[in-house]
Amino acid sequence: MGGHDPTAATAENYRVFALEASGRSPLYERLATEVASDPAVLGFLDGLPASKRQPNLLFAAARYLLGEPASLETLRALAGGRREELAGVMLARRTQTNEPARCAALLPLLAPLPQPLALIEVGASAGLTLLPDRYSYDYAGHRVTGTDPAAPVLECEPRGPVPLPDRVPQVAWRAGLDLNPLDVASDSDMDWLECLVWPGEDGRSARLHAAIAAARRDPPAVRRGDLLTDVPALARQAPPDATLVIFHSAVLAYVDPAGRRQFADAVRGLGAVWISNEGPGVAPGDTSRPQAARSAYGNHCFALMQDGVGTVALADGHGTWLHWLAAG
Ligand SMILES: C[S@@+](CC[C@H](N)C(=O)[O-])C[C@H]1O[C@@H](n2cnc3c(N)ncnc32)[C@H](O)[C@@H]1O
């Protein structure tokens, strides 16, 4: 169905994106639908490499240049009169959404481990999910207080027997790894992160703002590197008397299946605790796909797993609910 026609394939991507945006961002739902049948914008996208035609990248780049979310008219004007500039942002930038609220899903696995922890996050983006101890949490009234009183309170609805922690973990050392780290001290990097939030998701913008401010008070170190090759060297820098935890969320989908297995083998060889928060069936050892499909969430959720064995919980992609499957 149009598989050999690049323009038709791009249009189809925008139609699928419109479905994803439905109920979350009416503005992007409409815009993606309009782009899917707009020859001018599709023609502009045809001039970019296939990996650079995604709706999220186009809409964030347009917002970055316009200072506000695009409409079809402003998008057409950019793709016409400011073509080089728009293409330049899309070629230079990536979709690296960093959602601090995912820490609310990680916390019930981090808190019971022997403390203190040495945290390595692969695919850390700006490092906002490397700060689970600084944020506070509200699990439907069960409050957990973080170490930075001005950091955001992450609200998460617990479903099932979630082992709710009483305190945040003690983090002795932390480091992130990313192919393209974003710098919390850089205004343009942080503007880009804010442009990646979809209009209509106002809670996310406010949360991101507060998390960036918290990270700027004591920036996490995010090194440039590849999760396929650079984890062992980073792990050697962790203090030996802390529990080493290697974790990731919304990252392994960017790695091919052979690479995912290579990464899993490397992590297992390091004797670290391994925490994975990825789409169902993405991480090696994750058995959640049928469970997720049977649940009310379909495949629109993440599967939480510890040490590559089975699935502990299903979680909202943005951390707003956590459904525990195993007895806590
Ligand atoms: C969608 S972001 C997720 C950021 C963060 N983990 C979170 O949950 O908010 C995915 C990140 O993974 C990074 N990434 C993708 N492939 C990678 C690789 N092979 N090695 C290191 N980082 C990678 C991207 O650059 C991007 O910053």
mmCIF file of C-alpha atoms and ligand atoms in Angstrom:
data_model
loop_
_atom_site.group_PDB
_atom_site.id
_atom_site.type_symbol
_atom_site.label_atom_id
_atom_site.label_comp_id
_atom_site.label_asym_id
_atom_site.label_seq_id
_atom_site.Cartn_x
_atom_site.Cartn_y
_atom_site.Cartn_z
ATOM 1 C CA MET A 1 0.000 0.000 0.000
ATOM 2 C CA GLY A 2 2.165 2.835 -1.274
ATOM 3 C CA GLY A 3 5.244 1.096 0.157
ATOM 4 C CA HIS A 4 7.499 2.114 -2.764
ATOM 5 C CA ASP A 5 6.359 5.712 -2.912
ATOM 6 C CA PRO A 6 8.278 7.777 -0.340
ATOM 7 C CA THR A 7 5.725 10.602 -0.342
ATOM 8 C CA ALA A 8 2.889 8.141 0.305
ATOM 9 C CA ALA A 9 4.924 6.516 3.098
ATOM 10 C CA THR A 10 5.543 9.914 4.729
ATOM 11 C CA ALA A 11 1.868 10.841 4.418
ATOM 12 C CA GLU A 12 0.961 7.533 6.084
ATOM 13 C CA ASN A 13 3.386 8.294 8.973
ATOM 14 C CA TYR A 14 1.600 11.589 9.546
ATOM 15 C CA ARG A 15 -1.793 9.848 9.518
ATOM 16 C CA VAL A 16 -0.563 7.345 12.121
ATOM 17 C CA PHE A 17 0.866 10.179 14.212
ATOM 18 C CA ALA A 18 -2.524 11.935 14.077
ATOM 19 C CA LEU A 19 -4.058 8.821 15.676
ATOM 20 C CA GLU A 20 -1.395 8.843 18.415
ATOM 21 C CA ALA A 21 -1.999 12.527 19.077
ATOM 22 C CA SER A 22 -5.758 12.048 19.295
ATOM 23 C CA GLY A 23 -6.910 12.780 22.856
ATOM 24 C CA ARG A 24 -3.479 14.149 23.817
ATOM 25 C CA SER A 25 -2.891 17.058 21.494
ATOM 26 C CA PRO A 26 -5.845 18.168 19.348
ATOM 27 C CA LEU A 27 -3.605 20.725 17.655
ATOM 28 C CA TYR A 28 -1.032 18.138 16.519
ATOM 29 C CA GLU A 29 -3.776 15.695 15.586
ATOM 30 C CA ARG A 30 -5.207 18.281 13.189
ATOM 31 C CA LEU A 31 -1.817 19.458 11.919
ATOM 32 C CA ALA A 32 -0.590 15.915 11.194
ATOM 33 C CA THR A 33 -3.834 15.154 9.324
ATOM 34 C CA GLU A 34 -3.443 18.321 7.247
ATOM 35 C CA VAL A 35 0.245 17.651 6.461
ATOM 36 C CA ALA A 36 -0.643 14.128 5.294
ATOM 37 C CA SER A 37 -2.451 15.643 2.317
ATOM 38 C CA ASP A 38 -0.424 18.804 1.767
ATOM 39 C CA PRO A 39 1.848 18.556 -1.308
ATOM 40 C CA ALA A 40 3.989 21.572 -0.313
ATOM 41 C CA VAL A 41 4.992 20.267 3.131
ATOM 42 C CA LEU A 42 5.288 16.659 1.898
ATOM 43 C CA GLY A 43 7.535 17.921 -0.921
ATOM 44 C CA PHE A 44 9.784 19.643 1.620
ATOM 45 C CA LEU A 45 9.973 16.428 3.685
ATOM 46 C CA ASP A 46 10.891 14.425 0.552
ATOM 47 C CA GLY A 47 14.106 16.468 0.359
ATOM 48 C CA LEU A 48 15.258 15.211 3.779
ATOM 49 C CA PRO A 49 16.779 11.816 4.645
ATOM 50 C CA ALA A 50 14.059 9.275 5.513
ATOM 51 C CA SER A 51 15.056 9.260 9.207
ATOM 52 C CA LYS A 52 14.463 13.026 9.395
ATOM 53 C CA ARG A 53 10.875 13.160 8.148
ATOM 54 C CA GLN A 54 9.089 12.299 11.412
ATOM 55 C CA PRO A 55 6.174 14.459 12.593
ATOM 56 C CA ASN A 56 7.655 14.971 16.067
ATOM 57 C CA LEU A 57 10.867 16.351 14.575
ATOM 58 C CA LEU A 58 9.111 18.614 12.038
ATOM 59 C CA PHE A 59 6.643 20.037 14.564
ATOM 60 C CA ALA A 60 9.315 20.605 17.237
ATOM 61 C CA ALA A 61 11.655 22.265 14.702
ATOM 62 C CA ALA A 62 8.852 24.546 13.499
ATOM 63 C CA ARG A 63 7.992 25.472 17.067
ATOM 64 C CA TYR A 64 11.673 26.135 17.796
ATOM 65 C CA LEU A 65 11.859 28.627 14.913
ATOM 66 C CA LEU A 66 8.414 30.173 15.365
ATOM 67 C CA GLY A 67 8.410 30.385 19.164
ATOM 68 C CA GLU A 68 4.950 28.797 19.159
ATOM 69 C CA PRO A 69 3.325 25.649 17.762
ATOM 70 C CA ALA A 70 2.902 25.718 13.991
ATOM 71 C CA SER A 71 -0.351 25.844 12.022
ATOM 72 C CA LEU A 72 -0.524 24.506 8.465
ATOM 73 C CA GLU A 73 -0.123 28.073 7.159
ATOM 74 C CA THR A 74 2.996 28.874 9.234
ATOM 75 C CA LEU A 75 4.425 25.440 8.442
ATOM 76 C CA ARG A 76 3.966 26.016 4.699
ATOM 77 C CA ALA A 77 5.623 29.426 5.023
ATOM 78 C CA LEU A 78 8.608 27.884 6.823
ATOM 79 C CA ALA A 79 8.907 25.012 4.340
ATOM 80 C CA GLY A 80 8.829 27.566 1.507
ATOM 81 C CA GLY A 81 10.558 30.819 2.518
ATOM 82 C CA ARG A 82 12.721 29.473 5.362
ATOM 83 C CA ARG A 83 13.399 26.046 3.878
ATOM 84 C CA GLU A 84 17.165 25.989 4.642
ATOM 85 C CA GLU A 85 16.634 27.115 8.219
ATOM 86 C CA LEU A 86 13.906 24.542 8.896
ATOM 87 C CA ALA A 87 15.914 21.742 7.286
ATOM 88 C CA GLY A 88 18.982 22.873 9.265
ATOM 89 C CA VAL A 89 17.207 22.468 12.615
ATOM 90 C CA MET A 90 15.753 19.092 11.577
ATOM 91 C CA LEU A 91 19.161 17.803 10.454
ATOM 92 C CA ALA A 92 20.973 19.084 13.561
ATOM 93 C CA ARG A 93 18.410 17.990 16.158
ATOM 94 C CA ARG A 94 16.901 14.653 17.234
ATOM 95 C CA THR A 95 13.767 13.623 19.056
ATOM 96 C CA GLN A 96 15.224 13.202 22.540
ATOM 97 C CA THR A 97 12.217 13.820 24.747
ATOM 98 C CA ASN A 98 13.296 13.658 28.374
ATOM 99 C CA GLU A 99 10.359 12.975 30.707
ATOM 100 C CA PRO A 100 11.279 13.342 34.406
ATOM 101 C CA ALA A 101 7.959 11.791 35.514
ATOM 102 C CA ARG A 102 9.237 8.371 34.372
ATOM 103 C CA CYS A 103 11.149 8.416 37.688
ATOM 104 C CA ALA A 104 7.817 7.688 39.409
ATOM 105 C CA ALA A 105 7.788 4.281 37.681
ATOM 106 C CA LEU A 106 11.433 3.573 38.554
ATOM 107 C CA LEU A 107 11.217 4.576 42.240
ATOM 108 C CA PRO A 108 9.530 1.365 43.587
ATOM 109 C CA LEU A 109 12.408 -0.670 42.100
ATOM 110 C CA LEU A 110 15.200 1.679 43.201
ATOM 111 C CA ALA A 111 14.081 2.260 46.795
ATOM 112 C CA PRO A 112 14.328 -1.353 48.127
ATOM 113 C CA LEU A 113 17.883 -1.924 46.784
ATOM 114 C CA PRO A 114 20.853 -1.860 49.188
ATOM 115 C CA GLN A 115 21.733 1.831 49.529
ATOM 116 C CA PRO A 116 23.538 3.945 48.495
ATOM 117 C CA LEU A 117 23.178 3.633 44.738
ATOM 118 C CA ALA A 118 25.525 4.384 41.847
ATOM 119 C CA LEU A 119 23.246 5.182 38.897
ATOM 120 C CA ILE A 120 24.114 4.842 35.225
ATOM 121 C CA GLU A 121 21.390 5.832 32.777
ATOM 122 C CA VAL A 122 21.954 4.948 29.130
ATOM 123 C CA GLY A 123 20.111 7.149 26.640
ATOM 124 C CA ALA A 124 19.894 9.849 29.309
ATOM 125 C CA SER A 125 19.206 12.813 26.966
ATOM 126 C CA ALA A 126 19.643 15.814 29.341
ATOM 127 C CA GLY A 127 19.805 13.633 32.461
ATOM 128 C CA LEU A 128 16.422 14.612 33.933
ATOM 129 C CA THR A 129 15.547 10.958 34.653
ATOM 130 C CA LEU A 130 18.878 10.592 36.473
ATOM 131 C CA LEU A 131 17.525 12.574 39.426
ATOM 132 C CA PRO A 132 15.013 10.193 41.106
ATOM 133 C CA ASP A 133 16.202 11.273 44.577
ATOM 134 C CA ARG A 134 15.668 15.006 43.996
ATOM 135 C CA TYR A 135 12.005 14.914 42.954
ATOM 136 C CA SER A 136 9.092 14.415 45.344
ATOM 137 C CA TYR A 137 6.272 11.997 44.547
ATOM 138 C CA ASP A 138 2.549 11.764 45.106
ATOM 139 C CA TYR A 139 1.144 8.267 44.533
ATOM 140 C CA ALA A 140 -2.564 9.105 44.980
ATOM 141 C CA GLY A 141 -1.919 10.610 48.407
ATOM 142 C CA HIS A 142 1.111 8.521 49.365
ATOM 143 C CA ARG A 143 3.794 11.229 49.481
ATOM 144 C CA VAL A 144 7.516 10.676 49.211
ATOM 145 C CA THR A 145 9.738 13.690 49.794
ATOM 146 C CA GLY A 146 12.799 14.291 47.630
ATOM 147 C CA THR A 147 16.050 16.012 48.523
ATOM 148 C CA ASP A 148 15.360 19.222 46.536
ATOM 149 C CA PRO A 149 12.330 20.987 48.040
ATOM 150 C CA ALA A 150 11.977 23.144 44.901
ATOM 151 C CA ALA A 151 12.019 20.177 42.479
ATOM 152 C CA PRO A 152 8.674 19.106 40.987
ATOM 153 C CA VAL A 153 6.256 16.733 42.707
ATOM 154 C CA LEU A 154 5.643 13.833 40.299
ATOM 155 C CA GLU A 155 2.084 12.543 40.452
ATOM 156 C CA CYS A 156 1.572 8.876 39.646
ATOM 157 C CA GLU A 157 -1.562 6.774 40.083
ATOM 158 C CA PRO A 158 -0.645 3.356 41.538
ATOM 159 C CA ARG A 159 -2.663 0.396 40.223
ATOM 160 C CA GLY A 160 -2.375 -3.085 41.701
ATOM 161 C CA PRO A 161 0.017 -3.966 44.544
ATOM 162 C CA VAL A 162 2.665 -1.302 43.881
ATOM 163 C CA PRO A 163 5.303 -1.533 46.659
ATOM 164 C CA LEU A 164 5.166 2.176 47.469
ATOM 165 C CA PRO A 165 8.437 3.398 48.954
ATOM 166 C CA ASP A 166 8.662 5.575 52.067
ATOM 167 C CA ARG A 167 11.740 7.448 51.014
ATOM 168 C CA VAL A 168 13.738 8.323 47.945
ATOM 169 C CA PRO A 169 16.921 6.354 47.257
ATOM 170 C CA GLN A 170 20.275 7.618 48.404
ATOM 171 C CA VAL A 171 22.360 8.360 45.313
ATOM 172 C CA ALA A 172 26.132 8.337 45.941
ATOM 173 C CA TRP A 173 27.105 8.783 42.281
ATOM 174 C CA ARG A 174 25.329 9.207 38.962
ATOM 175 C CA ALA A 175 26.305 9.355 35.305
ATOM 176 C CA GLY A 176 24.419 9.360 32.030
ATOM 177 C CA LEU A 177 25.459 8.153 28.609
ATOM 178 C CA ASP A 178 23.940 9.408 25.351
ATOM 179 C CA LEU A 179 24.829 9.476 21.658
ATOM 180 C CA ASN A 180 23.998 13.177 21.795
ATOM 181 C CA PRO A 181 23.816 14.558 25.342
ATOM 182 C CA LEU A 182 21.722 17.678 25.873
ATOM 183 C CA ASP A 183 23.235 20.220 28.265
ATOM 184 C CA VAL A 184 20.901 21.523 30.967
ATOM 185 C CA ALA A 185 23.032 24.699 31.145
ATOM 186 C CA SER A 186 22.391 25.455 27.456
ATOM 187 C CA ASP A 187 19.309 27.602 26.763
ATOM 188 C CA SER A 188 19.038 26.362 23.168
ATOM 189 C CA ASP A 189 19.202 22.685 24.230
ATOM 190 C CA MET A 190 16.518 23.272 26.869
ATOM 191 C CA ASP A 191 14.368 25.272 24.404
ATOM 192 C CA TRP A 192 14.590 22.253 22.111
ATOM 193 C CA LEU A 193 13.456 19.895 24.917
ATOM 194 C CA GLU A 194 10.500 22.173 25.604
ATOM 195 C CA CYS A 195 9.618 22.236 21.889
ATOM 196 C CA LEU A 196 9.372 18.422 21.950
ATOM 197 C CA VAL A 197 6.443 18.535 24.394
ATOM 198 C CA TRP A 198 3.161 18.395 22.505
ATOM 199 C CA PRO A 199 0.869 21.450 22.798
ATOM 200 C CA GLY A 200 -2.110 20.549 24.967
ATOM 201 C CA GLU A 201 0.000 18.610 27.452
ATOM 202 C CA ASP A 202 0.374 21.588 29.793
ATOM 203 C CA GLY A 203 1.217 19.551 32.875
ATOM 204 C CA ARG A 204 4.267 18.207 31.049
ATOM 205 C CA SER A 205 5.623 21.666 30.184
ATOM 206 C CA ALA A 206 5.376 22.922 33.760
ATOM 207 C CA ARG A 207 6.986 19.721 35.055
ATOM 208 C CA LEU A 208 9.789 19.919 32.512
ATOM 209 C CA HIS A 209 10.459 23.544 33.428
ATOM 210 C CA ALA A 210 10.721 22.716 37.140
ATOM 211 C CA ALA A 211 12.895 19.643 36.474
ATOM 212 C CA ILE A 212 15.297 21.690 34.326
ATOM 213 C CA ALA A 213 15.587 24.255 37.148
ATOM 214 C CA ALA A 214 16.330 21.420 39.608
ATOM 215 C CA ALA A 215 18.950 19.908 37.282
ATOM 216 C CA ARG A 216 20.602 23.310 36.821
ATOM 217 C CA ARG A 217 21.115 23.628 40.591
ATOM 218 C CA ASP A 218 23.460 20.595 40.405
ATOM 219 C CA PRO A 219 23.807 19.326 36.817
ATOM 220 C CA PRO A 220 24.039 15.565 36.262
ATOM 221 C CA ALA A 221 27.019 14.435 34.161
ATOM 222 C CA VAL A 222 25.863 12.990 30.834
ATOM 223 C CA ARG A 223 28.768 11.685 28.730
ATOM 224 C CA ARG A 224 28.742 11.280 24.982
ATOM 225 C CA GLY A 225 28.842 7.603 24.113
ATOM 226 C CA ASP A 226 27.061 4.569 22.744
ATOM 227 C CA LEU A 227 25.218 2.121 24.997
ATOM 228 C CA LEU A 228 26.521 -0.687 22.753
ATOM 229 C CA THR A 229 30.180 -0.049 23.546
ATOM 230 C CA ASP A 230 30.729 2.441 26.358
ATOM 231 C CA VAL A 231 28.925 1.094 29.416
ATOM 232 C CA PRO A 232 31.767 -1.031 30.894
ATOM 233 C CA ALA A 233 34.224 1.908 30.958
ATOM 234 C CA LEU A 234 31.639 4.108 32.672
ATOM 235 C CA ALA A 235 30.781 1.356 35.157
ATOM 236 C CA ARG A 236 34.442 1.170 36.171
ATOM 237 C CA GLN A 237 34.180 4.788 37.384
ATOM 238 C CA ALA A 238 31.359 4.001 39.829
ATOM 239 C CA PRO A 239 32.289 3.810 43.521
ATOM 240 C CA PRO A 240 32.690 0.110 44.427
ATOM 241 C CA ASP A 241 30.856 0.423 47.759
ATOM 242 C CA ALA A 242 27.546 1.535 46.183
ATOM 243 C CA THR A 243 24.960 -0.694 44.449
ATOM 244 C CA LEU A 244 25.518 -0.196 40.726
ATOM 245 C CA VAL A 245 22.241 0.258 38.834
ATOM 246 C CA ILE A 246 22.158 0.478 35.034
ATOM 247 C CA PHE A 247 18.821 1.685 33.748
ATOM 248 C CA HIS A 248 17.083 3.072 30.682
ATOM 249 C CA SER A 249 13.684 4.263 29.522
ATOM 250 C CA ALA A 250 12.376 4.881 26.005
ATOM 251 C CA VAL A 251 15.780 4.075 24.508
ATOM 252 C CA LEU A 252 16.083 0.484 23.247
ATOM 253 C CA ALA A 253 13.554 1.062 20.461
ATOM 254 C CA TYR A 254 16.322 3.121 18.795
ATOM 255 C CA VAL A 255 18.640 0.060 18.813
ATOM 256 C CA ASP A 256 18.208 -2.963 16.519
ATOM 257 C CA PRO A 257 17.353 -6.363 18.113
ATOM 258 C CA ALA A 258 20.939 -7.705 17.817
ATOM 259 C CA GLY A 259 22.221 -4.545 19.500
ATOM 260 C CA ARG A 260 19.665 -4.915 22.298
ATOM 261 C CA ARG A 261 20.930 -8.455 22.990
ATOM 262 C CA GLN A 262 24.548 -7.260 22.879
ATOM 263 C CA PHE A 263 23.708 -4.533 25.413
ATOM 264 C CA ALA A 264 21.837 -6.970 27.680
ATOM 265 C CA ASP A 265 24.782 -9.397 27.665
ATOM 266 C CA ALA A 266 27.210 -6.579 28.507
ATOM 267 C CA VAL A 267 25.057 -5.387 31.422
ATOM 268 C CA ARG A 268 24.664 -8.931 32.776
ATOM 269 C CA GLY A 269 28.462 -9.321 32.648
ATOM 270 C CA LEU A 270 28.910 -6.256 34.880
ATOM 271 C CA GLY A 271 27.004 -7.732 37.823
ATOM 272 C CA ALA A 272 24.889 -4.576 38.057
ATOM 273 C CA VAL A 273 21.198 -4.278 38.871
ATOM 274 C CA TRP A 274 19.498 -3.715 35.500
ATOM 275 C CA ILE A 275 16.235 -1.779 35.294
ATOM 276 C CA SER A 276 14.443 -1.432 31.982
ATOM 277 C CA ASN A 277 11.404 0.748 31.180
ATOM 278 C CA GLU A 278 10.641 0.209 27.502
ATOM 279 C CA GLY A 279 7.786 -0.559 25.123
ATOM 280 C CA PRO A 280 6.332 -4.072 25.553
ATOM 281 C CA GLY A 281 8.592 -6.749 24.055
ATOM 282 C CA VAL A 282 11.434 -4.316 23.267
ATOM 283 C CA ALA A 283 13.979 -5.275 25.966
ATOM 284 C CA PRO A 284 15.493 -8.783 25.819
ATOM 285 C CA GLY A 285 13.801 -10.953 28.473
ATOM 286 C CA ASP A 286 10.657 -8.833 28.550
ATOM 287 C CA THR A 287 7.624 -11.080 28.339
ATOM 288 C CA SER A 288 4.988 -8.393 28.617
ATOM 289 C CA ARG A 289 3.765 -8.129 25.053
ATOM 290 C CA PRO A 290 0.814 -10.547 25.388
ATOM 291 C CA GLN A 291 0.026 -9.203 28.855
ATOM 292 C CA ALA A 292 0.093 -5.623 27.594
ATOM 293 C CA ALA A 293 -2.036 -6.521 24.595
ATOM 294 C CA ARG A 294 -4.618 -8.185 26.867
ATOM 295 C CA SER A 295 -4.653 -5.231 29.254
ATOM 296 C CA ALA A 296 -6.645 -2.071 28.771
ATOM 297 C CA TYR A 297 -3.460 -0.312 27.646
ATOM 298 C CA GLY A 298 -2.776 -2.191 24.416
ATOM 299 C CA ASN A 299 0.817 -1.634 23.429
ATOM 300 C CA HIS A 300 0.603 2.033 24.431
ATOM 301 C CA CYS A 301 2.495 1.538 27.661
ATOM 302 C CA PHE A 302 5.954 0.689 28.920
ATOM 303 C CA ALA A 303 7.021 -2.574 30.565
ATOM 304 C CA LEU A 304 9.130 -2.348 33.707
ATOM 305 C CA MET A 305 11.620 -5.124 34.267
ATOM 306 C CA GLN A 306 14.441 -5.857 36.678
ATOM 307 C CA ASP A 307 17.495 -7.942 35.709
ATOM 308 C CA GLY A 308 16.004 -9.126 32.433
ATOM 309 C CA VAL A 309 13.551 -11.590 33.966
ATOM 310 C CA GLY A 310 9.835 -11.203 33.338
ATOM 311 C CA THR A 311 7.833 -8.027 33.673
ATOM 312 C CA VAL A 312 7.152 -6.408 37.032
ATOM 313 C CA ALA A 313 4.759 -3.681 35.986
ATOM 314 C CA LEU A 314 3.199 -1.816 33.103
ATOM 315 C CA ALA A 315 3.660 1.936 33.205
ATOM 316 C CA ASP A 316 2.321 4.951 31.395
ATOM 317 C CA GLY A 317 4.881 6.221 28.870
ATOM 318 C CA HIS A 318 4.925 9.512 30.742
ATOM 319 C CA GLY A 319 4.847 8.039 34.244
ATOM 320 C CA THR A 320 1.333 9.142 35.175
ATOM 321 C CA TRP A 321 0.223 5.640 36.285
ATOM 322 C CA LEU A 322 1.976 2.427 37.323
ATOM 323 C CA HIS A 323 0.256 -0.960 37.215
ATOM 324 C CA TRP A 324 2.098 -3.582 39.288
ATOM 325 C CA LEU A 325 1.718 -7.135 37.990
ATOM 326 C CA ALA A 326 3.782 -9.183 40.454
ATOM 327 C CA ALA A 327 3.081 -9.389 44.184
ATOM 328 C CA GLY A 328 5.027 -6.554 45.762
HETATM 329 C C1 LIG B 1 13.434 9.303 23.899
HETATM 330 S S1 LIG B 1 14.970 9.723 24.666
HETATM 331 C C2 LIG B 1 14.696 9.122 26.309
HETATM 332 C C3 LIG B 1 15.407 9.957 27.358
HETATM 333 C C4 LIG B 1 15.234 9.483 28.807
HETATM 334 N N1 LIG B 1 15.725 8.135 28.974
HETATM 335 C C5 LIG B 1 13.803 9.546 29.250
HETATM 336 O O1 LIG B 1 13.196 8.496 29.529
HETATM 337 O O2 LIG B 1 13.249 10.641 29.361
HETATM 338 C C6 LIG B 1 16.074 8.499 23.969
HETATM 339 C C7 LIG B 1 17.548 8.882 24.094
HETATM 340 O O3 LIG B 1 18.350 7.724 23.769
HETATM 341 C C8 LIG B 1 19.507 8.167 23.088
HETATM 342 N N2 LIG B 1 20.090 7.032 22.361
HETATM 343 C C9 LIG B 1 19.559 6.351 21.318
HETATM 344 N N3 LIG B 1 20.383 5.347 20.926
HETATM 345 C C10 LIG B 1 21.465 5.383 21.754
HETATM 346 C C11 LIG B 1 22.671 4.632 21.860
HETATM 347 N N4 LIG B 1 22.938 3.623 21.017
HETATM 348 N N5 LIG B 1 23.537 4.942 22.842
HETATM 349 C C12 LIG B 1 23.291 5.973 23.695
HETATM 350 N N6 LIG B 1 22.165 6.730 23.635
HETATM 351 C C13 LIG B 1 21.272 6.443 22.680
HETATM 352 C C14 LIG B 1 18.996 9.314 22.221
HETATM 353 O O4 LIG B 1 20.055 10.167 21.818
HETATM 354 C C15 LIG B 1 17.994 9.993 23.159
HETATM 355 O O5 LIG B 1 18.592 11.030 23.900
#
